[in-house]
Short mmCIF file of C-alpha atoms and ligand atoms in Angstrom, two decimals:
data_model
loop_
_atom_site.label_atom_id
_atom_site.label_comp_id
_atom_site.label_asym_id
_atom_site.label_seq_id
_atom_site.Cartn_x
_atom_site.Cartn_y
_atom_site.Cartn_z
CA UNK A 827 -9.46 2.14 -1.93
CA UNK A 828 -11.77 0.56 0.66
CA UNK A 829 -10.21 -0.64 3.87
CA UNK A 830 -10.57 -4.32 2.96
CA UNK A 831 -8.59 -3.81 -0.29
CA UNK A 832 -5.54 -2.54 1.57
CA UNK A 833 -2.68 -5.04 1.88
CA UNK A 834 -2.96 -7.09 5.07
CA UNK A 835 0.31 -7.21 6.96
CA UNK A 836 0.92 -9.41 9.99
CA UNK A 837 3.51 -7.74 12.17
CA UNK A 838 5.07 -10.37 14.40
CA UNK A 839 6.94 -8.84 17.33
CA UNK A 840 9.60 -10.77 19.23
CA UNK A 841 10.70 -10.31 22.81
CA UNK A 842 13.68 -8.03 22.25
CA UNK A 843 14.32 -4.47 23.35
CA UNK A 844 14.08 -3.31 19.71
CA UNK A 845 10.31 -3.88 20.02
CA UNK A 846 10.08 -0.19 20.94
CA UNK A 847 11.29 0.75 17.44
CA UNK A 848 8.57 -1.40 15.91
CA UNK A 849 5.86 0.95 17.29
CA UNK A 850 7.18 3.52 14.80
CA UNK A 851 7.22 0.93 12.03
CA UNK A 852 3.60 0.03 12.83
CA UNK A 853 2.63 3.68 12.67
CA UNK A 854 4.30 4.11 9.31
CA UNK A 855 2.71 0.96 7.92
CA UNK A 856 -0.81 2.08 8.88
CA UNK A 857 -0.20 5.63 7.65
CA UNK A 858 0.95 4.30 4.27
CA UNK A 859 -2.25 2.33 3.63
CA UNK A 860 -1.67 -1.11 5.12
CA UNK A 861 -3.96 -3.00 7.48
CA UNK A 862 -1.77 -4.36 10.22
CA UNK A 863 -2.50 -7.18 12.63
CA UNK A 864 0.11 -7.20 15.37
CA UNK A 865 0.98 -10.63 16.77
CA UNK A 866 3.49 -10.22 19.60
CA UNK A 867 5.05 -13.03 21.56
CA UNK A 868 4.33 -13.12 25.29
CA UNK A 869 7.83 -11.81 25.96
CA UNK A 870 7.40 -8.93 23.50
CA UNK A 871 4.64 -7.64 25.79
CA UNK A 872 7.20 -7.24 28.58
CA UNK A 873 8.84 -4.55 26.46
CA UNK A 874 5.78 -2.90 24.87
CA UNK A 875 2.29 -3.57 26.23
CA UNK A 876 -0.83 -4.79 24.46
CA UNK A 877 -2.66 -1.41 24.61
CA UNK A 878 0.11 0.26 22.58
CA UNK A 879 -0.11 -2.30 19.76
CA UNK A 880 -3.91 -2.31 19.82
CA UNK A 881 -4.20 1.48 19.75
CA UNK A 882 -1.63 1.92 16.97
CA UNK A 883 -3.02 -0.89 14.79
CA UNK A 884 -6.73 -0.48 15.53
CA UNK A 885 -6.99 -4.27 15.69
CA UNK A 886 -7.19 -6.78 18.56
CA UNK A 887 -3.88 -8.07 19.87
CA UNK A 888 -3.42 -11.58 21.23
CA UNK A 889 -0.39 -13.76 21.76
CA UNK A 890 -1.77 -17.28 22.20
CA UNK A 891 -4.17 -19.51 20.30
CA UNK A 892 -6.82 -19.70 23.05
CA UNK A 893 -8.46 -16.29 22.54
CA UNK A 894 -11.46 -16.18 20.19
CA UNK A 895 -11.06 -19.86 19.34
CA UNK A 896 -14.35 -19.87 17.37
CA UNK A 897 -12.61 -17.69 14.74
CA UNK A 898 -9.70 -20.15 14.52
CA UNK A 899 -7.13 -17.31 14.69
CA UNK A 900 -4.12 -19.62 14.57
CA UNK A 901 -5.06 -20.46 10.97
CA UNK A 902 -7.03 -17.45 9.73
CA UNK A 903 -4.46 -14.76 10.50
CA UNK A 904 -1.74 -16.46 8.48
CA UNK A 905 -4.06 -17.48 5.64
CA UNK A 906 -5.40 -13.97 5.07
CA UNK A 907 -2.02 -12.18 5.20
CA UNK A 908 -0.35 -10.60 2.16
CA UNK A 909 2.89 -10.28 4.10
CA UNK A 910 4.24 -11.46 7.45
CA UNK A 911 6.99 -9.26 8.86
CA UNK A 912 8.69 -10.36 12.08
CA UNK A 913 10.58 -7.55 13.82
CA UNK A 914 12.54 -7.88 15.95
CA UNK A 915 13.11 -11.53 15.09
CA UNK A 916 14.92 -12.88 18.14
CA UNK A 917 17.27 -15.90 18.07
CA UNK A 918 14.41 -17.78 19.75
CA UNK A 919 11.85 -16.98 17.03
CA UNK A 920 14.31 -17.85 14.26
CA UNK A 921 14.98 -21.19 15.96
CA UNK A 922 11.30 -21.96 16.43
CA UNK A 923 10.44 -20.98 12.87
CA UNK A 924 13.30 -23.07 11.46
CA UNK A 925 12.18 -26.06 13.53
CA UNK A 926 8.51 -25.56 12.64
CA UNK A 927 7.33 -25.24 16.25
CA UNK A 928 3.82 -23.97 16.87
CA UNK A 929 3.48 -23.03 20.54
CA UNK A 930 1.94 -19.56 20.27
CA UNK A 931 -0.06 -17.47 17.82
CA UNK A 932 2.98 -16.09 15.98
CA UNK A 933 4.60 -19.47 15.32
CA UNK A 934 1.22 -20.90 14.21
CA UNK A 935 0.80 -17.94 11.87
CA UNK A 936 4.24 -18.54 10.38
CA UNK A 937 3.21 -22.11 9.53
CA UNK A 938 -0.13 -21.19 7.97
CA UNK A 939 1.02 -18.15 5.96
CA UNK A 940 1.59 -18.76 2.24
CA UNK A 941 2.54 -15.14 1.51
CA UNK A 942 6.08 -13.69 1.58
CA UNK A 943 7.67 -13.71 5.04
CA UNK A 944 10.35 -11.26 6.19
CA UNK A 945 12.41 -11.69 9.34
CA UNK A 946 14.30 -8.66 10.65
CA UNK A 947 16.62 -10.17 13.27
CA UNK A 948 17.94 -8.13 16.17
CA UNK A 949 20.09 -9.52 18.96
CA UNK A 950 23.57 -9.34 20.42
CA UNK A 951 26.38 -10.03 17.96
CA UNK A 952 27.38 -13.25 19.71
CA UNK A 953 23.85 -14.64 19.41
CA UNK A 954 23.63 -13.63 15.74
CA UNK A 955 27.00 -15.16 14.91
CA UNK A 956 26.40 -18.41 16.79
CA UNK A 957 26.35 -21.39 14.39
CA UNK A 958 22.92 -22.41 15.73
CA UNK A 959 21.42 -19.06 14.70
CA UNK A 960 23.30 -19.00 11.38
CA UNK A 961 22.02 -22.50 10.56
CA UNK A 962 18.47 -21.44 11.36
CA UNK A 963 18.85 -18.36 9.15
CA UNK A 964 20.17 -20.53 6.30
CA UNK A 965 17.24 -22.95 6.72
CA UNK A 966 14.68 -20.15 6.63
CA UNK A 967 16.34 -18.57 3.58
CA UNK A 968 16.42 -21.91 1.78
CA UNK A 969 12.63 -22.08 2.26
CA UNK A 970 12.16 -18.71 0.56
CA UNK A 971 11.89 -16.43 3.59
CA UNK A 972 13.67 -13.10 3.43
CA UNK A 973 15.97 -12.89 6.45
CA UNK A 974 17.62 -9.47 6.58
CA UNK A 975 21.11 -9.16 7.98
CA UNK A 976 20.95 -6.96 11.09
CA UNK A 977 22.57 -3.54 10.98
CA UNK A 978 25.83 -2.64 12.69
CA UNK A 979 25.73 -0.11 15.51
CA UNK A 980 24.89 0.50 19.13
CA UNK A 981 23.21 -2.46 20.84
CA UNK A 982 21.61 -2.61 24.28
CA UNK A 983 23.90 -1.33 27.01
CA UNK A 984 27.38 -0.29 26.00
CA UNK A 985 27.90 -2.87 23.26
CA UNK A 986 28.36 -2.06 19.59
CA UNK A 987 28.37 -4.49 16.67
CA UNK A 988 26.17 -6.35 14.20
CA UNK A 989 22.78 -7.07 15.67
CA UNK A 990 20.82 -3.82 15.53
CA UNK A 991 17.32 -3.69 14.11
CA UNK A 992 17.39 -1.59 10.92
CA UNK A 993 15.55 1.73 11.21
CA UNK A 994 11.72 1.65 10.82
CA UNK A 995 11.83 3.65 7.57
CA UNK A 996 14.14 1.15 5.89
CA UNK A 997 12.04 -1.80 7.11
CA UNK A 998 8.99 -0.11 5.63
CA UNK A 999 10.83 0.18 2.29
CA UNK A 1000 11.61 -3.55 2.33
CA UNK A 1001 7.99 -4.41 3.17
CA UNK A 1002 6.76 -2.22 0.32
CA UNK A 1003 9.23 -3.68 -2.10
CA UNK A 1004 8.24 -7.25 -1.24
CA UNK A 1005 4.51 -6.45 -1.39
CA UNK A 1006 4.98 -4.80 -4.80
CA UNK A 1007 6.54 -7.94 -6.22
CA UNK A 1008 4.47 -10.56 -4.37
CA UNK A 1009 5.17 -14.26 -4.54
CA UNK A 1010 8.44 -14.31 -6.52
CA UNK A 1011 10.05 -12.04 -3.98
CA UNK A 1012 13.31 -13.88 -3.17
CA UNK A 1013 14.47 -14.70 -6.70
CA UNK A 1014 17.95 -13.25 -5.97
CA UNK A 1015 18.52 -15.45 -2.90
CA UNK A 1016 22.01 -16.95 -2.94
CA UNK A 1017 23.33 -14.20 -5.25
CA UNK A 1018 25.90 -11.64 -4.17
CA UNK A 1019 25.73 -8.22 -5.77
CA UNK A 1020 27.92 -5.14 -5.50
CA UNK A 1021 26.53 -1.70 -6.28
CA UNK A 1022 28.28 1.65 -6.39
CA UNK A 1023 26.19 4.73 -5.66
CA UNK A 1024 26.51 8.47 -5.24
CA UNK A 1025 29.11 10.80 -6.68
CA UNK A 1026 32.85 10.86 -6.16
CA UNK A 1027 34.70 13.90 -4.82
CA UNK A 1028 38.20 14.82 -5.93
CA UNK A 1029 39.98 17.02 -3.41
CA UNK A 1030 41.43 20.33 -4.58
CA UNK A 1031 42.48 21.30 -1.05
CA UNK A 1032 41.20 20.46 2.45
CA UNK A 1033 37.93 22.36 1.91
CA UNK A 1034 37.18 22.16 -1.81
CA UNK A 1035 36.54 19.37 -4.24
CA UNK A 1036 35.39 18.59 -7.76
CA UNK A 1037 32.10 16.73 -7.48
CA UNK A 1038 28.73 16.21 -9.13
CA UNK A 1039 25.01 16.36 -8.39
CA UNK A 1040 24.40 12.64 -7.90
CA UNK A 1041 22.26 12.02 -4.80
CA UNK A 1042 22.79 8.25 -4.74
CA UNK A 1043 19.03 7.60 -4.88
CA UNK A 1044 19.15 5.27 -7.89
CA UNK A 1045 22.03 3.23 -6.45
CA UNK A 1046 20.29 3.02 -3.07
CA UNK A 1047 17.07 1.92 -4.78
CA UNK A 1048 19.09 -0.83 -6.51
CA UNK A 1049 20.52 -1.91 -3.15
CA UNK A 1050 17.14 -1.86 -1.39
CA UNK A 1051 15.39 -3.85 -4.10
CA UNK A 1052 18.18 -6.42 -4.43
CA UNK A 1053 18.14 -6.98 -0.64
CA UNK A 1054 14.35 -7.27 -0.71
CA UNK A 1055 14.74 -9.97 -3.39
CA UNK A 1056 17.08 -11.93 -1.13
CA UNK A 1057 20.51 -10.96 -2.52
CA UNK A 1058 23.54 -10.39 -0.34
CA UNK A 1059 24.25 -6.75 -1.09
CA UNK A 1060 27.38 -4.64 -0.77
CA UNK A 1061 26.75 -0.97 -1.39
CA UNK A 1062 29.79 1.17 -2.06
CA UNK A 1063 28.54 4.65 -1.29
CA UNK A 1064 30.36 7.76 -2.48
CA UNK A 1065 29.26 10.75 -0.43
CA UNK A 1066 25.61 9.85 0.02
CA UNK A 1067 23.41 11.21 2.81
CA UNK A 1068 20.41 8.90 2.57
CA UNK A 1069 19.06 6.47 5.21
CA UNK A 1070 20.90 3.13 5.26
CA UNK A 1071 18.90 0.44 3.46
CA UNK A 1072 18.01 -2.55 5.67
CA UNK A 1073 20.08 -5.71 5.31
CA UNK A 1074 22.80 -4.08 3.19
CA UNK A 1075 26.53 -3.84 3.91
CA UNK A 1076 27.70 -0.29 3.22
CA UNK A 1077 31.28 0.73 2.44
CA UNK A 1078 31.70 4.50 2.34
CA UNK A 1079 34.23 6.03 -0.07
CA UNK A 1080 35.08 9.56 -1.15
CA UNK A 1081 37.28 9.67 -4.25
CA UNK A 1082 37.39 7.76 -7.53
CA UNK A 1083 40.67 6.09 -6.63
CA UNK A 1084 39.16 4.83 -3.37
CA UNK A 1085 36.04 3.62 -5.18
CA UNK A 1086 38.21 1.89 -7.74
CA UNK A 1087 40.17 -0.01 -5.05
CA UNK A 1088 37.04 -1.08 -3.16
CA UNK A 1089 35.29 -2.23 -6.35
CA UNK A 1090 38.32 -4.29 -7.39
CA UNK A 1091 38.23 -6.13 -4.05
CA UNK A 1092 34.47 -6.46 -3.67
CA UNK A 1093 33.77 -7.67 -7.21
CA UNK A 1094 35.56 -10.94 -6.44
CA UNK A 1095 32.93 -13.65 -6.04
CA UNK A 1096 30.04 -11.34 -6.91
CA UNK A 1097 27.36 -12.52 -9.35
CA UNK A 1098 26.66 -8.99 -10.52
CA UNK A 1099 28.27 -5.57 -10.27
CA UNK A 1100 26.33 -2.39 -10.93
CA UNK A 1101 28.20 0.87 -11.39
CA UNK A 1102 25.47 3.40 -10.62
CA UNK A 1103 27.88 5.95 -9.11
CA UNK A 1104 28.65 9.14 -10.99
CA UNK A 1105 32.40 9.02 -11.19
CA UNK A 1106 34.67 12.02 -11.80
CA UNK A 1107 36.71 11.50 -14.96
CA UNK A 1108 39.49 13.81 -13.73
CA UNK A 1109 41.13 14.71 -10.42
CA UNK A 1110 43.40 17.59 -9.43
CA UNK A 1111 47.02 16.54 -9.84
CA UNK A 1112 48.02 17.88 -6.46
CA UNK A 1113 45.72 17.90 -3.47
CA UNK A 1114 47.00 21.02 -1.64
CA UNK A 1115 47.72 20.45 2.06
CA UNK A 1116 46.34 23.83 3.12
CA UNK A 1117 43.53 25.95 1.75
CA UNK A 1118 44.46 27.66 -1.50
CA UNK A 1119 44.34 31.42 -0.93
CA UNK A 1120 42.86 34.00 -3.26
CA UNK A 1121 45.73 35.89 -4.86
CA UNK A 1122 46.06 39.10 -6.79
CA UNK A 1123 46.07 38.73 -10.56
CA UNK A 1124 44.80 35.84 -12.68
CA UNK A 1125 43.85 32.63 -10.78
CA UNK A 1126 46.20 29.65 -10.98
CA UNK A 1127 44.61 26.95 -13.17
CA UNK A 1128 44.01 23.57 -11.53
CA UNK A 1129 46.00 20.89 -13.34
CA UNK A 1130 43.99 17.69 -13.82
CA UNK A 1131 44.95 14.03 -14.21
CA UNK A 1132 42.71 11.33 -15.68
CA UNK A 1133 40.96 8.97 -13.26
CA UNK A 1134 40.73 5.24 -13.84
CA UNK A 1135 37.61 4.17 -15.73
CA UNK A 1136 36.35 1.68 -13.16
CA UNK A 1137 33.61 0.16 -15.30
CA UNK A 1138 35.98 -0.36 -18.21
CA UNK A 1139 38.51 -1.93 -15.86
CA UNK A 1140 35.90 -4.27 -14.32
CA UNK A 1141 34.97 -5.49 -17.80
CA UNK A 1142 38.61 -5.76 -18.94
CA UNK A 1143 39.64 -7.89 -15.96
CA UNK A 1144 36.48 -9.99 -15.84
CA UNK A 1145 37.88 -12.95 -17.74
CA UNK A 1146 40.57 -13.71 -15.17
CA UNK A 1147 38.83 -12.49 -12.00
CA UNK A 1148 35.10 -13.23 -12.36
CA UNK A 1149 34.23 -14.88 -15.69
CA UNK A 1150 30.48 -15.31 -15.15
CA UNK A 1151 29.87 -11.93 -13.58
CA UNK A 1152 27.15 -9.68 -15.02
CA UNK A 1153 28.35 -6.08 -15.25
CA UNK A 1154 25.94 -3.17 -15.48
CA UNK A 1155 26.86 0.44 -16.24
CA UNK A 1156 24.90 3.65 -16.04
CA UNK A 1157 25.15 6.60 -18.36
CA UNK A 1158 23.74 10.06 -17.93
CA UNK A 1159 23.20 11.91 -21.20
CA UNK A 1160 21.78 15.32 -21.90
CA UNK A 1161 20.98 14.74 -25.63
CA UNK A 1162 20.92 11.98 -28.28
CA UNK A 1163 20.35 9.63 -25.36
CA UNK A 1164 20.05 6.24 -27.09
CA UNK A 1165 22.68 6.92 -29.81
CA UNK A 1166 25.21 8.15 -27.26
CA UNK A 1167 24.28 5.23 -25.03
CA UNK A 1168 24.91 2.67 -27.81
CA UNK A 1169 28.35 4.17 -28.45
CA UNK A 1170 29.13 4.02 -24.73
CA UNK A 1171 27.91 0.43 -24.45
CA UNK A 1172 30.33 -0.59 -27.20
CA UNK A 1173 33.19 1.34 -25.64
CA UNK A 1174 32.65 -0.03 -22.13
CA UNK A 1175 31.72 -3.59 -23.13
CA UNK A 1176 29.34 -4.16 -20.21
CA UNK A 1177 26.28 -6.48 -20.34
CA UNK A 1178 23.68 -3.82 -19.65
CA UNK A 1179 23.86 -0.05 -19.85
CA UNK A 1180 21.10 2.00 -18.24
CA UNK A 1181 20.96 5.31 -20.03
CA UNK A 1182 18.99 8.19 -18.65
CA UNK A 1183 18.48 11.74 -19.65
CA UNK A 1184 19.74 14.29 -17.15
CA UNK A 1185 19.53 18.06 -16.88
CA UNK A 1186 16.48 20.30 -16.50
CA UNK A 1187 15.53 18.69 -13.18
CA UNK A 1188 15.60 15.12 -14.56
CA UNK A 1189 17.18 12.14 -12.77
CA UNK A 1190 19.61 13.83 -10.34
CA UNK A 1191 18.12 14.02 -6.84
CA UNK A 1192 14.58 13.15 -7.97
CA UNK A 1193 12.51 10.15 -6.85
CA UNK A 1194 11.51 9.21 -10.39
CA UNK A 1195 13.54 8.22 -13.39
CA UNK A 1196 13.14 7.36 -17.03
CA UNK A 1197 15.65 5.24 -18.89
CA UNK A 1198 16.53 2.99 -21.79
CA UNK A 1199 18.33 -0.23 -20.91
CA UNK A 1200 20.73 -1.25 -23.64
CA UNK A 1201 22.57 -4.52 -24.13
CA UNK A 1202 24.84 -5.81 -26.90
CA UNK A 1203 22.70 -8.83 -27.77
CA UNK A 1204 19.07 -7.94 -26.97
CA UNK A 1205 16.46 -5.33 -27.86
CA UNK A 1206 16.38 -2.05 -25.95
CA UNK A 1207 14.13 -2.15 -22.86
CA UNK A 1208 12.36 1.15 -22.28
CA UNK A 1209 11.51 2.26 -18.77
CA UNK A 1210 9.18 5.08 -19.71
CA UNK A 1211 8.78 6.80 -16.34
CA UNK A 1212 8.36 5.81 -12.69
CA UNK A 1213 9.93 5.52 -9.26
CA UNK A 1214 13.66 4.68 -9.15
CA UNK A 1215 12.61 1.55 -7.20
CA UNK A 1216 10.71 0.27 -10.25
CA UNK A 1217 13.63 0.95 -12.59
CA UNK A 1218 15.84 -0.91 -10.10
CA UNK A 1219 13.50 -3.92 -10.18
CA UNK A 1220 13.55 -3.85 -13.97
CA UNK A 1221 17.36 -3.90 -13.95
CA UNK A 1222 17.35 -6.85 -11.53
CA UNK A 1223 14.83 -8.69 -13.73
CA UNK A 1224 17.29 -8.42 -16.63
CA UNK A 1225 20.28 -9.37 -14.48
CA UNK A 1226 18.39 -12.34 -13.05
CA UNK A 1227 17.42 -13.48 -16.56
CA UNK A 1228 21.11 -13.55 -17.54
CA UNK A 1229 22.20 -15.26 -14.34
CA UNK A 1230 19.53 -17.95 -14.81
CA UNK A 1231 20.70 -18.48 -18.41
CA UNK A 1232 24.28 -18.91 -17.34
CA UNK A 1233 23.17 -21.39 -14.60
CA UNK A 1234 21.33 -23.36 -17.27
CA UNK A 1235 24.38 -23.38 -19.52
CA UNK A 1236 26.51 -24.62 -16.62
CA UNK A 1237 24.01 -27.40 -15.94
CA UNK A 1238 23.95 -28.29 -19.63
CA UNK A 1239 27.72 -28.54 -19.60
CA UNK A 1240 27.65 -30.68 -16.46
CA UNK A 1241 25.10 -33.13 -17.87
CA UNK A 1242 27.02 -33.48 -21.16
CA UNK A 1243 30.20 -34.43 -19.32
O1 C5P B 906 32.03 7.44 -19.33
P1 C5P B 906 30.87 7.75 -18.48
O2 C5P B 906 31.22 8.48 -17.23
O3 C5P B 906 29.76 8.46 -19.16
O4 C5P B 906 30.27 6.32 -18.10
C1 C5P B 906 29.34 6.14 -17.09
C2 C5P B 906 29.48 4.77 -16.48
O5 C5P B 906 30.85 4.49 -16.27
C3 C5P B 906 28.83 4.67 -15.12
O6 C5P B 906 28.42 3.34 -14.91
C4 C5P B 906 29.97 5.07 -14.18
O7 C5P B 906 29.75 4.54 -12.89
C5 C5P B 906 31.16 4.48 -14.89
N1 C5P B 906 32.42 5.21 -14.74
C6 C5P B 906 33.49 4.60 -14.15
N2 C5P B 906 34.71 5.24 -14.04
C7 C5P B 906 34.86 6.48 -14.51
C8 C5P B 906 33.79 7.12 -15.13
C9 C5P B 906 32.59 6.47 -15.22
O8 C5P B 906 33.35 3.47 -13.74
N3 C5P B 906 36.02 7.08 -14.37
#
């Protein structure tokens, strides 16, 4: 690909201490085949100087509209962008963007850009939670911008809380996801989704457990893509050691019973629930308090009790707890994939069942997947092979289709009243 065919990203940098993390993001963007034009605010340059941005991007760096006026930069930079990503987006930038101010090159660019725009806010918790900031965030979201919720963690100084800039790697993933989908990028804005990921562990004693090979990659891809499409995402993660996706609330769990409790609470008010976690069907009856010792003679068998079937329970209780909710299950099969999947779909009663073949190096722990997506009332959708991200987008396309249909039905009902 020639240089001019590479996606053009405008990286707006606000005047917050997290600007130092954005140097790494810039590096990753250029190394993964993006042209990047950095547009810092004047205050951003107090944290990281112009030579750093210029050297890392290989492009000129200016902050105001008076440099190179003959090239009309305040219009051209926004017009020619495929994506504008503002990181860190300070409370000040969010306020200016929401009000439509145009007093420097970045704010002008935000007004002239017609491509997707992502804001990655970073600030102290008090500033983030202030109604002024929250109103500005809501305004920007209502206009189609993707405003990521900041991460929770260490802030400047000794403070800890919500307000951290997500890690560069996860911001890169969001940027890629938005660029892949282009203009319709925030079609899940205003939707709340809950996703389970990973594999549960059932304790045998303090050091041993019954578990499975699930890496959590597919569930994390679902969370990343939903957040990149504007959804409010809760990710219930069972024993996953992957980087935290940007803009996603994570609830860690260990066992099936814990997962079951969290799902029952979190599903309330959610538009869609996706059970991508690999859940243990059985657990040891007694979780020994101290390590079980090797003894002479035949080993003592481990007595097992049946775990709750969370997916089944979510479907069973939907009518009284969340009538319009779309529920998606996953099934891993080693043979007769579609036939076994159809039987499972009937048994579980969910709206969509994503069936994939596992074993022989397929699905578990890999970056790619292949799957058939089954539903009780529509033809099978085949996802022949590709990154887990793409399968995730395909699942969200189908969920979104159903959510839009149920919105239409509600509107039809309203207008016939
Ligand atoms: O029955 P099976 O485990 O094959 O079904 C897989 C689907 O059911 C997945 O979506 C999984 O998350 C869910 N499941 C569950 N509770 C269980 C077992 C599986 O929710 N105890």
